[in-house]
N, CA and C atoms as an extended XYZ file, in Angstrom:
318
Properties=species:S:1:pos:R:3:atomname:S:1:resname:S:1:resid:I:1 pbc="F F F"
N         0.853       -1.146        0.016 N   GLY     1
C         0.180        0.117       -0.024 CA  GLY     1
C         0.724        1.210       -0.202 C   GLY     1
N         1.362        1.728        0.944 N   CYS     2
C         2.382        2.795        1.275 CA  CYS     2
C         3.385        3.091        0.449 C   CYS     2
N         4.102        1.753        0.063 N   THR     3
C         5.428        1.314       -0.838 CA  THR     3
C         4.626        1.803       -2.475 C   THR     3
N         3.598        0.973       -2.770 N   LYS     4
C         3.127        1.796       -4.213 CA  LYS     4
C         2.410        3.074       -4.033 C   LYS     4
N         1.734        3.873       -3.173 N   GLU     5
C         1.438        4.493       -3.738 CA  GLU     5
C         2.477        6.064       -3.343 C   GLU     5
N         3.496        5.360       -2.914 N   ALA     6
C         4.375        6.642       -2.755 CA  ALA     6
C         5.371        6.479       -3.808 C   ALA     6
N         5.848        5.277       -4.394 N   CYS     7
C         6.745        5.163       -5.864 CA  CYS     7
C         5.610        5.874       -6.758 C   CYS     7
N         4.214        5.641       -7.096 N   SER     8
C         3.274        6.418       -7.678 CA  SER     8
C         3.535        8.122       -7.849 C   SER     8
N         3.679        8.383       -6.609 N   PHE     9
C         4.525        9.928       -6.788 CA  PHE     9
C         5.181       10.317       -7.142 C   PHE     9
N         6.242        9.248       -6.764 N   ARG    10
C         8.008        9.513       -7.356 CA  ARG    10
C         7.908        9.426       -8.843 C   ARG    10
N         7.241        8.349       -9.708 N   ASP    11
C         7.290        7.895      -10.846 CA  ASP    11
C         6.484        8.978      -11.790 C   ASP    11
N         5.521        9.503      -11.101 N   ASN    12
C         4.981       10.888      -11.619 CA  ASN    12
C         5.488       12.077      -11.940 C   ASN    12
N         6.779       12.341      -10.964 N   ALA    13
C         7.000       13.384      -10.945 CA  ALA    13
C         7.203       14.313      -12.218 C   ALA    13
N         7.077       14.169      -13.376 N   SER    14
C         6.956       15.302      -14.545 CA  SER    14
C         5.937       15.668      -14.437 C   SER    14
N         4.303       14.582      -14.517 N   ALA    15
C         2.991       15.580      -14.181 CA  ALA    15
C         2.906       16.226      -13.463 C   ALA    15
N         3.473       16.113      -12.230 N   PHE    16
C         3.000       16.951      -11.021 CA  PHE    16
C         4.121       18.292      -11.201 C   PHE    16
N         5.261       18.231      -12.207 N   ALA    17
C         6.280       19.154      -12.100 CA  ALA    17
C         5.232       20.403      -13.399 C   ALA    17
N         4.248       19.413      -14.248 N   ASP    18
C         3.889       20.548      -15.228 CA  ASP    18
C         2.632       21.455      -14.347 C   ASP    18
N         2.318       21.004      -13.356 N   PHE    19
C         1.046       22.017      -12.765 CA  PHE    19
C         2.027       22.785      -11.988 C   PHE    19
N         3.339       22.331      -11.697 N   HIS    20
C         3.781       23.521      -10.578 CA  HIS    20
C         3.800       23.228       -9.103 C   HIS    20
N         3.240       21.478       -8.777 N   ALA    21
C         2.941       21.249       -7.519 CA  ALA    21
C         3.996       20.483       -7.067 C   ALA    21
N         4.134       20.581       -5.498 N   GLN    22
C         5.333       20.357       -4.863 CA  GLN    22
C         4.354       18.914       -4.018 C   GLN    22
N         5.276       17.978       -4.426 N   ARG    23
C         4.695       16.820       -4.006 CA  ARG    23
C         5.158       16.088       -2.045 C   ARG    23
N         4.593       15.777       -1.210 N   VAL    24
C         5.478       15.835        0.138 CA  VAL    24
C         4.209       14.640        0.503 C   VAL    24
N         4.855       13.689        1.335 N   GLY    25
C         4.433       12.427        1.936 CA  GLY    25
C         4.876       12.797        3.579 C   GLY    25
N         3.395       12.279        4.268 N   ILE    26
C         3.114       12.677        5.366 CA  ILE    26
C         3.135       11.350        6.420 C   ILE    26
N         3.855       10.990        7.246 N   SER    27
C         3.382        9.631        7.924 CA  SER    27
C         3.302        9.810        9.568 C   SER    27
N         3.019        8.907       10.503 N   MET    28
C         3.296        8.916       11.587 CA  MET    28
C         4.871        8.541       12.232 C   MET    28
N         5.531        7.540       10.667 N   ASP    29
C         6.406        7.059       10.916 CA  ASP    29
C         7.535        8.254       11.787 C   ASP    29
N         8.876        7.733       12.467 N   ASP    30
C         9.565        8.625       12.803 CA  ASP    30
C        10.293        9.088       11.715 C   ASP    30
N        11.571       10.126       11.898 N   VAL    31
C        11.931       11.053       10.290 CA  VAL    31
C        13.176        9.803       10.552 C   VAL    31
N        13.663        8.736       11.336 N   ALA    32
C        14.987        7.941       11.092 CA  ALA    32
C        14.279        6.895        9.879 C   ALA    32
N        13.074        6.202       10.467 N   LYS    33
C        12.893        5.472        9.416 CA  LYS    33
C        12.145        5.919        7.794 C   LYS    33
N        11.457        7.184        8.534 N   GLN    34
C        11.376        7.699        6.675 CA  GLN    34
C        12.282        7.734        5.627 C   GLN    34
N        14.015        8.207        6.349 N   ALA    35
C        15.003        8.385        5.937 CA  ALA    35
C        15.135        7.416        5.485 C   ALA    35
N        15.092        6.168        5.623 N   GLU    36
C        15.618        5.097        5.478 CA  GLU    36
C        14.444        4.309        3.974 C   GLU    36
N        13.535        4.674        4.428 N   PHE    37
C        12.111        4.571        3.121 CA  PHE    37
C        12.743        5.713        1.929 C   PHE    37
N        12.829        6.552        2.145 N   SER    38
C        12.952        7.014        1.236 CA  SER    38
C        14.542        7.259        0.661 C   SER    38
N        15.060        6.623        1.264 N   SER    39
C        16.623        5.828        0.498 CA  SER    39
C        16.589        4.568       -0.026 C   SER    39
N        15.768        4.075        0.280 N   GLN    40
C        14.814        2.332       -0.533 CA  GLN    40
C        14.871        2.775       -1.644 C   GLN    40
N        13.919        3.868       -1.745 N   HIS    41
C        12.879        3.774       -2.914 CA  HIS    41
C        12.994        4.826       -3.693 C   HIS    41
N        14.129        5.718       -3.327 N   ASN    42
C        15.180        7.164       -4.400 CA  ASN    42
C        13.945        8.259       -4.547 C   ASN    42
N        13.237        8.306       -3.712 N   PHE    43
C        12.070        9.313       -3.669 CA  PHE    43
C        12.901       10.973       -3.972 C   PHE    43
N        12.182       11.684       -4.388 N   ASP    44
C        12.769       13.098       -4.668 CA  ASP    44
C        11.864       14.073       -4.393 C   ASP    44
N        11.197       13.752       -3.579 N   TYR    45
C        10.480       14.603       -2.504 CA  TYR    45
C        10.529       14.511       -1.195 C   TYR    45
N        10.077       15.130       -0.712 N   PRO    46
C        10.021       15.403        1.456 CA  PRO    46
C         8.947       14.488        2.016 C   PRO    46
N         9.633       13.636        3.139 N   LEU    47
C         8.069       12.907        3.540 CA  LEU    47
C         8.535       13.927        5.104 C   LEU    47
N         7.483       13.731        5.206 N   LEU    48
C         7.556       14.785        7.028 CA  LEU    48
C         7.189       14.021        8.375 C   LEU    48
N         7.436       13.840        9.206 N   ALA    49
C         6.960       12.981       10.200 CA  ALA    49
C         6.100       13.552       11.271 C   ALA    49
N         5.094       12.818       11.627 N   ASP    50
C         3.701       13.289       12.534 CA  ASP    50
C         3.724       12.208       13.153 C   ASP    50
N         4.672       11.921       14.354 N   THR    51
C         4.775       11.301       15.406 CA  THR    51
C         3.615       11.014       16.348 C   THR    51
N         3.382       12.346       17.042 N   ASP    52
C         2.053       12.453       17.531 CA  ASP    52
C         0.934       12.144       16.921 C   ASP    52
N         0.366       12.611       15.773 N   GLY    53
C        -0.254       12.306       14.838 CA  GLY    53
C        -1.257       13.598       14.854 C   GLY    53
N        -0.894       14.737       15.506 N   ALA    54
C        -1.133       15.961       15.224 CA  ALA    54
C        -1.691       16.337       14.079 C   ALA    54
N        -1.084       16.528       12.981 N   VAL    55
C        -1.608       16.886       11.639 CA  VAL    55
C        -2.303       15.714       11.123 C   VAL    55
N        -2.261       14.661       11.636 N   ALA    56
C        -3.516       14.113       10.789 CA  ALA    56
C        -4.846       14.264       11.301 C   ALA    56
N        -4.371       14.282       12.771 N   LYS    57
C        -6.155       14.541       13.363 CA  LYS    57
C        -6.426       16.180       13.087 C   LYS    57
N        -5.829       16.980       12.584 N   SER    58
C        -6.128       18.389       12.595 CA  SER    58
C        -6.988       18.257       11.015 C   SER    58
N        -6.191       17.276       10.350 N   TYR    59
C        -6.981       17.021        8.755 CA  TYR    59
C        -8.514       16.028        9.231 C   TYR    59
N        -7.846       15.425       10.190 N   GLY    60
C        -9.547       14.252       10.406 CA  GLY    60
C        -9.087       12.976        9.609 C   GLY    60
N        -7.960       12.806        9.735 N   VAL    61
C        -7.741       11.393        9.339 CA  VAL    61
C        -6.622       10.366        9.858 C   VAL    61
N        -6.984       10.681       11.290 N   LYS    62
C        -6.447       10.099       12.524 CA  LYS    62
C        -7.428        8.802       12.785 C   LYS    62
N        -7.165        7.470       13.356 N   ARG    63
C        -8.187        6.933       13.240 CA  ARG    63
C        -8.286        6.522       15.217 C   ARG    63
N        -9.141        6.203       15.864 N   ALA    64
C        -9.454        6.161       17.024 CA  ALA    64
C        -8.915        5.029       17.580 C   ALA    64
N        -9.184        3.909       16.656 N   ILE    65
C        -9.043        2.296       16.832 CA  ILE    65
C        -8.504        1.850       15.746 C   ILE    65
N        -7.556        0.282       15.771 N   GLY    66
C        -7.154       -0.057       14.381 CA  GLY    66
C        -5.613       -0.162       14.535 C   GLY    66
N        -5.296       -0.873       13.848 N   LEU    67
C        -3.769       -1.377       13.191 CA  LEU    67
C        -3.582       -0.389       12.525 C   LEU    67
N        -4.174        0.180       11.654 N   LEU    68
C        -3.806        1.382       10.641 CA  LEU    68
C        -3.784        2.405       11.668 C   LEU    68
N        -3.243        3.423       11.688 N   LYS    69
C        -3.159        5.007       12.300 CA  LYS    69
C        -3.703        5.817       11.752 C   LYS    69
N        -3.671        6.204       10.620 N   VAL    70
C        -4.287        7.253        9.844 CA  VAL    70
C        -4.888        6.414        8.375 C   VAL    70
N        -6.142        7.393        8.448 N   LYS    71
C        -6.733        6.742        6.894 CA  LYS    71
C        -6.025        7.386        5.569 C   LYS    71
N        -5.890        6.612        4.809 N   ARG    72
C        -5.046        6.649        3.304 CA  ARG    72
C        -5.147        7.963        2.888 C   ARG    72
N        -5.312        9.177        2.730 N   THR    73
C        -5.794       10.347        2.209 CA  THR    73
C        -4.452       11.146        1.244 C   THR    73
N        -5.325       11.805        0.175 N   THR    74
C        -4.451       12.800       -0.280 CA  THR    74
C        -5.060       13.723        0.005 C   THR    74
N        -4.398       15.023        0.029 N   PHE    75
C        -4.852       16.394       -0.298 CA  PHE    75
C        -4.130       17.132       -1.329 C   PHE    75
N        -5.011       17.533       -2.145 N   VAL    76
C        -4.066       18.834       -3.117 CA  VAL    76
C        -4.618       20.172       -2.358 C   VAL    76
N        -3.298       20.883       -1.764 N   ILE    77
C        -4.016       21.930       -1.092 CA  ILE    77
C        -3.271       23.136       -1.890 C   ILE    77
N        -4.113       24.171       -2.813 N   ASN    78
C        -3.399       25.556       -3.408 CA  ASN    78
C        -2.656       26.185       -2.449 C   ASN    78
N        -1.301       27.341       -3.504 N   GLN    79
C        -0.894       28.112       -2.285 CA  GLN    79
C        -1.214       28.819       -1.210 C   GLN    79
N        -2.772       29.502       -1.777 N   ASP    80
C        -3.565       29.793       -0.085 CA  ASP    80
C        -3.546       28.687        0.905 C   ASP    80
N        -3.164       27.845        0.258 N   ARG    81
C        -3.555       27.059        1.861 CA  ARG    81
C        -5.086       25.840        1.735 C   ARG    81
N        -5.591       26.688        0.991 N   THR    82
C        -7.593       26.154        0.703 CA  THR    82
C        -6.876       24.813       -0.425 C   THR    82
N        -7.890       23.754        0.427 N   ILE    83
C        -7.725       22.284        0.139 CA  ILE    83
C        -8.470       22.068       -0.709 C   ILE    83
N        -7.885       21.988       -2.252 N   ARG    84
C        -8.634       21.881       -3.532 CA  ARG    84
C        -8.935       20.599       -3.723 C   ARG    84
N        -8.713       19.701       -3.372 N   ALA    85
C        -9.404       17.687       -3.339 CA  ALA    85
C        -8.949       17.089       -2.092 C   ALA    85
N        -9.635       16.437       -1.617 N   VAL    86
C        -9.447       14.817       -0.779 CA  VAL    86
C       -10.044       14.295       -1.344 C   VAL    86
N        -8.764       13.121       -1.581 N   ILE    87
C        -8.525       11.703       -2.148 CA  ILE    87
C        -8.306       10.406       -1.419 C   ILE    87
N        -9.496        9.679       -1.042 N   SER    88
C        -9.474        9.143       -0.173 CA  SER    88
C        -9.130        7.283       -0.539 C   SER    88
N        -8.582        6.154       -0.696 N   SER    89
C        -8.572        5.427       -1.401 CA  SER    89
C        -7.850        4.373       -0.209 C   SER    89
N        -8.146        3.150        0.441 N   GLU    90
C        -7.504        2.637        1.111 CA  GLU    90
C        -6.862        1.185        0.084 C   GLU    90
N        -7.507        0.877       -1.158 N   PHE    91
C        -7.186       -0.190       -1.836 CA  PHE    91
C        -6.784        0.432       -3.056 C   PHE    91
N        -7.161        1.313       -3.504 N   ASN    92
C        -6.713        2.187       -5.046 CA  ASN    92
C        -5.942        2.548       -4.920 C   ASN    92
N        -4.324        1.947       -5.175 N   MET    93
C        -3.394        3.200       -4.886 CA  MET    93
C        -3.360        4.085       -6.063 C   MET    93
N        -3.750        3.791       -7.169 N   ASN    94
C        -3.247        4.484       -8.201 CA  ASN    94
C        -4.616        5.501       -8.471 C   ASN    94
N        -5.170        5.402       -7.170 N   ALA    95
C        -6.660        6.470       -7.565 CA  ALA    95
C        -5.803        8.130       -7.019 C   ALA    95
N        -4.816        7.920       -6.037 N   HIS    96
C        -4.202        9.194       -5.345 CA  HIS    96
C        -3.763       10.011       -6.349 C   HIS    96
N        -2.894        9.375       -6.860 N   VAL    97
C        -2.025        9.914       -8.185 CA  VAL    97
C        -2.782       10.864       -9.392 C   VAL    97
N        -3.695        9.486       -9.851 N   ASP    98
C        -4.667       10.155      -11.091 CA  ASP    98
C        -5.850       11.034      -10.406 C   ASP    98
N        -6.577       10.899       -9.489 N   GLN    99
C        -7.154       12.200       -8.936 CA  GLN    99
C        -6.650       13.383       -8.357 C   GLN    99
N        -5.887       13.444       -8.289 N   ALA   100
C        -5.038       14.701       -7.749 CA  ALA   100
C        -4.126       15.072       -8.895 C   ALA   100
N        -3.900       14.845       -9.940 N   LEU   101
C        -3.488       15.332      -11.490 CA  LEU   101
C        -4.786       15.854      -11.922 C   LEU   101
N        -5.759       14.945      -11.638 N   ALA   102
C        -7.291       15.548      -12.586 CA  ALA   102
C        -7.657       17.096      -11.765 C   ALA   102
N        -7.495       16.950      -10.176 N   ALA   103
C        -7.574       18.109       -9.502 CA  ALA   103
C        -6.667       19.219       -9.823 C   ALA   103
N        -5.378       19.109      -10.022 N   LEU   104
C        -4.618       20.146      -10.899 CA  LEU   104
C        -5.009       20.378      -11.724 C   LEU   104
N        -5.778       19.884      -12.796 N   ALA   105
C        -5.378       20.123      -14.167 CA  ALA   105
C        -7.323       21.018      -14.224 C   ALA   105
N        -7.802       21.069      -13.070 N   ASN   106
C        -9.423       21.541      -13.261 CA  ASN   106
C        -9.078       23.186      -12.814 C   ASN   106
């Protein structure tokens, strides 16, 4: 899940660049774990650590219970910090990139 989704954002770098869009990944993993993950998969975009879940909670994607700590969600955010699109899919990892690019095109 996470690997396929993150690699899809990496593999579509030029499509996001066409829209002058900055890709950023965020999870509740610590910085060391993210650095290792990023290095293993040659990511060309930053991964941010939300170890206490404050960001996830503020965006309404933190789960109260369960093995998965957050809902798999992509936010397309304008430069003025307004949310342009919210993409949620636990199973279709390609939906995140496809729908984010569609939102940028509109």
